[in-house]
């Protein structure tokens, strides 16, 4: 069975502070990991995937197979980063398994 | 391209009625996925369809729920004899192929069962 855990439902940081959203997963094979974001009144959209190893809007995420984690990080948070963030996993099936999400609020 | 469309956006049904949720995929997309989000939870996979075929329905409840994606027209998620526990947001995603990162999500349908 595959599972994704996001331990923080709510996370608040001040503008300019570093932010880290935690994600842990369980899967017996080699998963693909993703971060999705949902801004207020907008649709869920893909933020980044571990395979591409890219930085999107200043966010990065590294897959740590030893710790089965895929934490999302940004060194300097901006107010426009306030949103709901979901970590997701795809295994051998083509479906996505989502975590319960973390609501990030960046305070001015 | 208008993106994935879902209608209605809000649906209220009394217990025992039927609910029909529609999803029109993006132009050129032949793969559709349905997810359900209960309050305080993440999205949970229900079913994956290609045109006229159900590929994976491992997340669908065994009774009362069905899905189709006909050759013409939108994909339909049908819930018969709704119960209060069916109240949730139902999201549809479409993709041009079967790759998970290519899923584009619709705005969701919020079903309320009274």
PDB file of C-alpha atoms in Angstrom:
ATOM      1  CA  UNK A   1       0.000   0.000   0.000  1.00  0.00           C
ATOM      2  CA  UNK A   2       1.157   3.513  -0.646  1.00  0.00           C
ATOM      3  CA  UNK A   3       0.688   6.352   1.792  1.00  0.00           C
ATOM      4  CA  UNK A   4       1.658  10.014   2.022  1.00  0.00           C
ATOM      5  CA  UNK A   5       1.832  11.851   5.328  1.00  0.00           C
ATOM      6  CA  UNK A   6       1.933  15.596   5.795  1.00  0.00           C
ATOM      7  CA  UNK A   7       2.216  16.104   9.548  1.00  0.00           C
ATOM      8  CA  UNK A   8       1.390  19.829   9.581  1.00  0.00           C
ATOM      9  CA  UNK A   9      -2.137  20.960   8.726  1.00  0.00           C
ATOM     10  CA  UNK A  10      -1.246  24.612   9.223  1.00  0.00           C
ATOM     11  CA  UNK A  11       2.050  26.421   8.896  1.00  0.00           C
ATOM     12  CA  UNK A  12       2.659  30.139   9.322  1.00  0.00           C
ATOM     13  CA  UNK A  13       5.891  31.965   8.601  1.00  0.00           C
ATOM     14  CA  UNK A  14       6.851  35.596   8.186  1.00  0.00           C
ATOM     15  CA  UNK A  15       7.705  37.055   4.820  1.00  0.00           C
ATOM     16  CA  UNK A  16      11.376  36.539   4.054  1.00  0.00           C
ATOM     17  CA  UNK A  17      11.747  33.612   6.453  1.00  0.00           C
ATOM     18  CA  UNK A  18      12.661  30.116   5.255  1.00  0.00           C
ATOM     19  CA  UNK A  19       9.846  27.639   4.920  1.00  0.00           C
ATOM     20  CA  UNK A  20       9.816  23.847   4.886  1.00  0.00           C
ATOM     21  CA  UNK A  21       6.705  21.766   4.321  1.00  0.00           C
ATOM     22  CA  UNK A  22       7.172  18.190   5.412  1.00  0.00           C
ATOM     23  CA  UNK A  23       6.160  15.108   3.481  1.00  0.00           C
ATOM     24  CA  UNK A  24       6.849  11.482   4.293  1.00  0.00           C
ATOM     25  CA  UNK A  25       5.785   8.524   2.227  1.00  0.00           C
ATOM     26  CA  UNK A  26       5.589   4.782   2.339  1.00  0.00           C
ATOM     27  CA  UNK A  27       5.888   2.690  -0.784  1.00  0.00           C
ATOM     28  CA  UNK A  28       7.698  -0.556  -1.388  1.00  0.00           C
ATOM     29  CA  UNK A  29       8.983   0.238  -4.883  1.00  0.00           C
ATOM     30  CA  UNK A  30      10.421   3.324  -6.578  1.00  0.00           C
ATOM     31  CA  UNK A  31       7.833   6.074  -6.417  1.00  0.00           C
ATOM     32  CA  UNK A  32       7.482   9.305  -8.278  1.00  0.00           C
ATOM     33  CA  UNK A  33       6.900  12.195  -5.890  1.00  0.00           C
ATOM     34  CA  UNK A  34       5.153  15.482  -6.606  1.00  0.00           C
ATOM     35  CA  UNK A  35       4.116  18.676  -4.924  1.00  0.00           C
ATOM     36  CA  UNK A  36       0.792  20.234  -5.912  1.00  0.00           C
ATOM     37  CA  UNK A  37      -0.413  23.686  -4.911  1.00  0.00           C
ATOM     38  CA  UNK A  38      -3.869  25.221  -4.709  1.00  0.00           C
ATOM     39  CA  UNK A  39      -4.019  28.997  -4.438  1.00  0.00           C
ATOM     40  CA  UNK A  40      -7.183  30.603  -3.117  1.00  0.00           C
ATOM     41  CA  UNK A  41     -10.068  30.149  -5.579  1.00  0.00           C
ATOM     42  CA  UNK A  42      -7.852  28.402  -8.096  1.00  0.00           C
ATOM     43  CA  UNK A  43      -7.493  24.835  -9.269  1.00  0.00           C
ATOM     44  CA  UNK A  44      -5.056  22.313  -7.986  1.00  0.00           C
ATOM     45  CA  UNK A  45      -1.914  22.496 -10.089  1.00  0.00           C
ATOM     46  CA  UNK A  46       1.411  20.730 -10.270  1.00  0.00           C
ATOM     47  CA  UNK A  47       4.234  22.652  -8.611  1.00  0.00           C
ATOM     48  CA  UNK A  48       7.148  20.308  -9.116  1.00  0.00           C
ATOM     49  CA  UNK A  49       8.176  16.664  -9.535  1.00  0.00           C
ATOM     50  CA  UNK A  50      11.208  15.020  -7.997  1.00  0.00           C
ATOM     51  CA  UNK A  51      12.402  13.558 -11.277  1.00  0.00           C
ATOM     52  CA  UNK A  52      12.912  16.942 -12.910  1.00  0.00           C
ATOM     53  CA  UNK A  53      14.996  18.268  -9.989  1.00  0.00           C
ATOM     54  CA  UNK A  54      14.027  21.818 -10.834  1.00  0.00           C
ATOM     55  CA  UNK A  55      13.221  24.900  -8.818  1.00  0.00           C
ATOM     56  CA  UNK A  56       9.793  26.380  -9.382  1.00  0.00           C
ATOM     57  CA  UNK A  57       8.895  29.784  -7.893  1.00  0.00           C
ATOM     58  CA  UNK A  58      11.943  29.388  -5.666  1.00  0.00           C
ATOM     59  CA  UNK A  59      10.735  26.056  -4.244  1.00  0.00           C
ATOM     60  CA  UNK A  60      12.843  22.911  -4.286  1.00  0.00           C
ATOM     61  CA  UNK A  61      12.251  19.411  -3.001  1.00  0.00           C
ATOM     62  CA  UNK A  62      14.726  16.576  -2.639  1.00  0.00           C
ATOM     63  CA  UNK A  63      13.745  12.962  -2.492  1.00  0.00           C
ATOM     64  CA  UNK A  64      15.432  11.254   0.463  1.00  0.00           C
ATOM     65  CA  UNK A  65      14.913   7.528   0.015  1.00  0.00           C
ATOM     66  CA  UNK A  66      16.613   6.682   3.295  1.00  0.00           C
ATOM     67  CA  UNK A  67      14.194   8.807   5.283  1.00  0.00           C
ATOM     68  CA  UNK A  68      11.341   8.301   2.783  1.00  0.00           C
ATOM     69  CA  UNK A  69      10.808  12.041   2.715  1.00  0.00           C
ATOM     70  CA  UNK A  70      10.166  14.682   0.081  1.00  0.00           C
ATOM     71  CA  UNK A  71      10.121  17.976   1.957  1.00  0.00           C
ATOM     72  CA  UNK A  72       9.358  21.200   0.108  1.00  0.00           C
ATOM     73  CA  UNK A  73      11.643  24.139   0.860  1.00  0.00           C
ATOM     74  CA  UNK A  74      11.994  27.788   0.019  1.00  0.00           C
ATOM     75  CA  UNK A  75      14.705  29.989   1.511  1.00  0.00           C
ATOM     76  CA  UNK A  76      12.693  33.232   1.538  1.00  0.00           C
ATOM     77  CA  UNK A  77       8.914  32.978   1.691  1.00  0.00           C
ATOM     78  CA  UNK A  78       6.722  35.528  -0.103  1.00  0.00           C
ATOM     79  CA  UNK A  79       3.139  36.500   0.691  1.00  0.00           C
ATOM     80  CA  UNK A  80       2.004  35.118  -2.656  1.00  0.00           C
ATOM     81  CA  UNK A  81       3.211  31.679  -1.543  1.00  0.00           C
ATOM     82  CA  UNK A  82       0.235  31.439   0.813  1.00  0.00           C
ATOM     83  CA  UNK A  83      -1.742  28.444  -0.406  1.00  0.00           C
ATOM     84  CA  UNK A  84      -2.637  24.839   0.256  1.00  0.00           C
ATOM     85  CA  UNK A  85       0.174  22.436  -0.583  1.00  0.00           C
ATOM     86  CA  UNK A  86      -0.282  18.739  -1.249  1.00  0.00           C
ATOM     87  CA  UNK A  87       2.435  16.131  -1.517  1.00  0.00           C
ATOM     88  CA  UNK A  88       1.557  13.244  -3.845  1.00  0.00           C
ATOM     89  CA  UNK A  89       3.004   9.918  -4.849  1.00  0.00           C
ATOM     90  CA  UNK A  90       2.610   7.800  -7.938  1.00  0.00           C
ATOM     91  CA  UNK A  91       3.614   4.156  -7.890  1.00  0.00           C
ATOM     92  CA  UNK A  92       3.195   1.461 -10.471  1.00  0.00           C
ATOM     93  CA  UNK A  93      -0.410   2.433 -11.030  1.00  0.00           C
ATOM     94  CA  UNK A  94      -1.088   5.733 -12.712  1.00  0.00           C
ATOM     95  CA  UNK A  95      -3.162   7.137  -9.896  1.00  0.00           C
ATOM     96  CA  UNK A  96      -1.903   9.761  -7.500  1.00  0.00           C
ATOM     97  CA  UNK A  97      -1.963   9.259  -3.740  1.00  0.00           C
ATOM     98  CA  UNK A  98      -2.231  12.584  -1.930  1.00  0.00           C
ATOM     99  CA  UNK A  99      -1.343  13.680   1.551  1.00  0.00           C
ATOM    100  CA  UNK A 100      -3.902  15.603   3.574  1.00  0.00           C
ATOM    101  CA  UNK A 101      -2.295  18.936   2.740  1.00  0.00           C
ATOM    102  CA  UNK A 102      -0.610  21.811   4.562  1.00  0.00           C
ATOM    103  CA  UNK A 103      -2.102  25.279   4.570  1.00  0.00           C
ATOM    104  CA  UNK A 104       0.786  27.715   4.356  1.00  0.00           C
ATOM    105  CA  UNK A 105       0.256  31.311   5.450  1.00  0.00           C
ATOM    106  CA  UNK A 106       3.002  33.834   4.869  1.00  0.00           C
ATOM    107  CA  UNK A 107       2.564  36.787   7.184  1.00  0.00           C
ATOM    108  CA  UNK A 108       3.633  40.310   6.192  1.00  0.00           C
TER     109      UNK A 108
ATOM    110  CA  UNK B   1      -8.204  25.814 -24.125  1.00  0.00           C
ATOM    111  CA  UNK B   2     -10.751  26.224 -21.349  1.00  0.00           C
ATOM    112  CA  UNK B   3      -9.231  23.597 -19.125  1.00  0.00           C
ATOM    113  CA  UNK B   4     -11.029  20.769 -17.404  1.00  0.00           C
ATOM    114  CA  UNK B   5     -14.656  21.650 -16.801  1.00  0.00           C
ATOM    115  CA  UNK B   6     -16.840  20.192 -14.100  1.00  0.00           C
ATOM    116  CA  UNK B   7     -20.501  20.752 -13.534  1.00  0.00           C
ATOM    117  CA  UNK B   8     -22.355  21.436 -11.512  1.00  0.00           C
ATOM    118  CA  UNK B   9     -19.976  23.224  -9.158  1.00  0.00           C
ATOM    119  CA  UNK B  10     -22.357  22.702  -6.258  1.00  0.00           C
ATOM    120  CA  UNK B  11     -24.961  19.972  -5.948  1.00  0.00           C
ATOM    121  CA  UNK B  12     -27.411  19.418  -3.136  1.00  0.00           C
ATOM    122  CA  UNK B  13     -29.231  16.112  -2.892  1.00  0.00           C
ATOM    123  CA  UNK B  14     -31.526  14.570  -0.299  1.00  0.00           C
ATOM    124  CA  UNK B  15     -30.694  11.157   1.077  1.00  0.00           C
ATOM    125  CA  UNK B  16     -31.774   8.460  -1.347  1.00  0.00           C
ATOM    126  CA  UNK B  17     -31.572  10.604  -4.478  1.00  0.00           C
ATOM    127  CA  UNK B  18     -29.112  10.175  -7.317  1.00  0.00           C
ATOM    128  CA  UNK B  19     -26.184  12.481  -8.003  1.00  0.00           C
ATOM    129  CA  UNK B  20     -24.621  12.897 -11.443  1.00  0.00           C
ATOM    130  CA  UNK B  21     -21.331  14.718 -11.724  1.00  0.00           C
ATOM    131  CA  UNK B  22     -19.924  15.676 -15.105  1.00  0.00           C
ATOM    132  CA  UNK B  23     -16.380  16.196 -16.246  1.00  0.00           C
ATOM    133  CA  UNK B  24     -15.328  17.532 -19.632  1.00  0.00           C
ATOM    134  CA  UNK B  25     -11.619  16.905 -20.167  1.00  0.00           C
ATOM    135  CA  UNK B  26      -9.266  19.292 -21.869  1.00  0.00           C
ATOM    136  CA  UNK B  27      -9.253  19.176 -25.641  1.00  0.00           C
ATOM    137  CA  UNK B  28      -7.109  16.313 -26.851  1.00  0.00           C
ATOM    138  CA  UNK B  29      -7.130  14.492 -23.515  1.00  0.00           C
ATOM    139  CA  UNK B  30      -8.458  10.951 -23.563  1.00  0.00           C
ATOM    140  CA  UNK B  31      -7.656   9.973 -19.951  1.00  0.00           C
ATOM    141  CA  UNK B  32      -9.872  10.955 -17.020  1.00  0.00           C
ATOM    142  CA  UNK B  33      -9.389  10.441 -13.303  1.00  0.00           C
ATOM    143  CA  UNK B  34     -11.881  11.011 -10.482  1.00  0.00           C
ATOM    144  CA  UNK B  35     -10.844  11.859  -6.924  1.00  0.00           C
ATOM    145  CA  UNK B  36     -12.888  12.473  -3.781  1.00  0.00           C
ATOM    146  CA  UNK B  37     -11.903  14.817  -0.987  1.00  0.00           C
ATOM    147  CA  UNK B  38     -13.593  14.445   2.373  1.00  0.00           C
ATOM    148  CA  UNK B  39     -13.331  17.323   4.890  1.00  0.00           C
ATOM    149  CA  UNK B  40      -9.871  17.643   6.437  1.00  0.00           C
ATOM    150  CA  UNK B  41      -8.459  14.973   4.122  1.00  0.00           C
ATOM    151  CA  UNK B  42      -6.449  14.831   0.925  1.00  0.00           C
ATOM    152  CA  UNK B  43      -7.766  13.786  -2.435  1.00  0.00           C
ATOM    153  CA  UNK B  44      -8.391  10.069  -2.717  1.00  0.00           C
ATOM    154  CA  UNK B  45      -8.299   8.280  -6.049  1.00  0.00           C
ATOM    155  CA  UNK B  46     -11.541   6.703  -7.178  1.00  0.00           C
ATOM    156  CA  UNK B  47     -11.349   5.664 -10.819  1.00  0.00           C
ATOM    157  CA  UNK B  48      -9.285   6.046 -13.981  1.00  0.00           C
ATOM    158  CA  UNK B  49     -10.943   5.874 -17.387  1.00  0.00           C
ATOM    159  CA  UNK B  50     -10.022   6.115 -21.002  1.00  0.00           C
ATOM    160  CA  UNK B  51     -12.584   6.613 -23.719  1.00  0.00           C
ATOM    161  CA  UNK B  52     -15.196   3.875 -23.293  1.00  0.00           C
ATOM    162  CA  UNK B  53     -12.994   1.890 -20.902  1.00  0.00           C
ATOM    163  CA  UNK B  54     -12.508   1.694 -17.159  1.00  0.00           C
ATOM    164  CA  UNK B  55      -8.792   1.179 -16.590  1.00  0.00           C
ATOM    165  CA  UNK B  56      -8.605   1.176 -12.785  1.00  0.00           C
ATOM    166  CA  UNK B  57     -11.558   1.389 -10.396  1.00  0.00           C
ATOM    167  CA  UNK B  58      -9.720   0.216  -7.310  1.00  0.00           C
ATOM    168  CA  UNK B  59     -10.749   3.323  -5.345  1.00  0.00           C
ATOM    169  CA  UNK B  60     -14.458   3.140  -6.110  1.00  0.00           C
ATOM    170  CA  UNK B  61     -16.853   2.021  -3.390  1.00  0.00           C
ATOM    171  CA  UNK B  62     -18.304  -1.346  -4.360  1.00  0.00           C
ATOM    172  CA  UNK B  63     -21.908  -0.214  -4.280  1.00  0.00           C
ATOM    173  CA  UNK B  64     -23.874   2.790  -5.509  1.00  0.00           C
ATOM    174  CA  UNK B  65     -20.947   4.382  -7.379  1.00  0.00           C
ATOM    175  CA  UNK B  66     -20.306   4.075 -11.099  1.00  0.00           C
ATOM    176  CA  UNK B  67     -18.354   5.989 -13.722  1.00  0.00           C
ATOM    177  CA  UNK B  68     -18.301   6.171 -17.466  1.00  0.00           C
ATOM    178  CA  UNK B  69     -16.445   8.024 -20.183  1.00  0.00           C
ATOM    179  CA  UNK B  70     -18.338   7.554 -23.437  1.00  0.00           C
ATOM    180  CA  UNK B  71     -16.945   8.021 -26.906  1.00  0.00           C
ATOM    181  CA  UNK B  72     -18.793  11.307 -27.152  1.00  0.00           C
ATOM    182  CA  UNK B  73     -19.546  13.641 -24.280  1.00  0.00           C
ATOM    183  CA  UNK B  74     -18.267  14.147 -20.778  1.00  0.00           C
ATOM    184  CA  UNK B  75     -17.251  11.624 -18.195  1.00  0.00           C
ATOM    185  CA  UNK B  76     -19.986  10.972 -15.644  1.00  0.00           C
ATOM    186  CA  UNK B  77     -19.613   9.944 -12.021  1.00  0.00           C
ATOM    187  CA  UNK B  78     -22.919   8.603 -10.780  1.00  0.00           C
ATOM    188  CA  UNK B  79     -23.847   8.049  -7.161  1.00  0.00           C
ATOM    189  CA  UNK B  80     -27.112   6.257  -6.521  1.00  0.00           C
ATOM    190  CA  UNK B  81     -29.123   6.519  -3.303  1.00  0.00           C
ATOM    191  CA  UNK B  82     -26.807   9.090  -1.780  1.00  0.00           C
ATOM    192  CA  UNK B  83     -26.097   9.084   1.946  1.00  0.00           C
ATOM    193  CA  UNK B  84     -24.728  11.827   4.203  1.00  0.00           C
ATOM    194  CA  UNK B  85     -21.264  10.264   4.054  1.00  0.00           C
ATOM    195  CA  UNK B  86     -21.123  10.960   0.314  1.00  0.00           C
ATOM    196  CA  UNK B  87     -20.906  14.696   1.028  1.00  0.00           C
ATOM    197  CA  UNK B  88     -17.509  15.711  -0.300  1.00  0.00           C
ATOM    198  CA  UNK B  89     -15.704  17.551  -3.055  1.00  0.00           C
ATOM    199  CA  UNK B  90     -15.270  15.474  -6.187  1.00  0.00           C
ATOM    200  CA  UNK B  91     -12.430  16.377  -8.498  1.00  0.00           C
ATOM    201  CA  UNK B  92     -11.824  15.295 -12.021  1.00  0.00           C
ATOM    202  CA  UNK B  93      -8.456  15.402 -13.786  1.00  0.00           C
ATOM    203  CA  UNK B  94      -7.603  14.738 -17.400  1.00  0.00           C
ATOM    204  CA  UNK B  95      -4.368  13.928 -19.169  1.00  0.00           C
ATOM    205  CA  UNK B  96      -3.295  13.370 -22.776  1.00  0.00           C
ATOM    206  CA  UNK B  97      -1.577  10.103 -21.848  1.00  0.00           C
ATOM    207  CA  UNK B  98      -1.302   7.945 -18.773  1.00  0.00           C
ATOM    208  CA  UNK B  99       1.516   9.811 -17.058  1.00  0.00           C
ATOM    209  CA  UNK B 100       0.494  10.968 -13.551  1.00  0.00           C
ATOM    210  CA  UNK B 101       2.263  14.331 -13.691  1.00  0.00           C
ATOM    211  CA  UNK B 102       0.272  15.319 -16.733  1.00  0.00           C
ATOM    212  CA  UNK B 103      -3.011  15.401 -14.849  1.00  0.00           C
ATOM    213  CA  UNK B 104      -4.813  18.726 -15.089  1.00  0.00           C
ATOM    214  CA  UNK B 105      -7.478  19.234 -12.478  1.00  0.00           C
ATOM    215  CA  UNK B 106     -10.947  20.671 -12.735  1.00  0.00           C
ATOM    216  CA  UNK B 107     -12.442  23.056 -10.153  1.00  0.00           C
ATOM    217  CA  UNK B 108     -14.367  20.283  -8.426  1.00  0.00           C
ATOM    218  CA  UNK B 109     -18.016  19.611  -7.607  1.00  0.00           C
ATOM    219  CA  UNK B 110     -19.087  20.037  -4.013  1.00  0.00           C
ATOM    220  CA  UNK B 111     -21.814  17.533  -3.179  1.00  0.00           C
ATOM    221  CA  UNK B 112     -23.936  18.113  -0.111  1.00  0.00           C
ATOM    222  CA  UNK B 113     -26.365  15.449   1.016  1.00  0.00           C
ATOM    223  CA  UNK B 114     -29.101  16.660   3.333  1.00  0.00           C
TER     224      UNK B 114
END
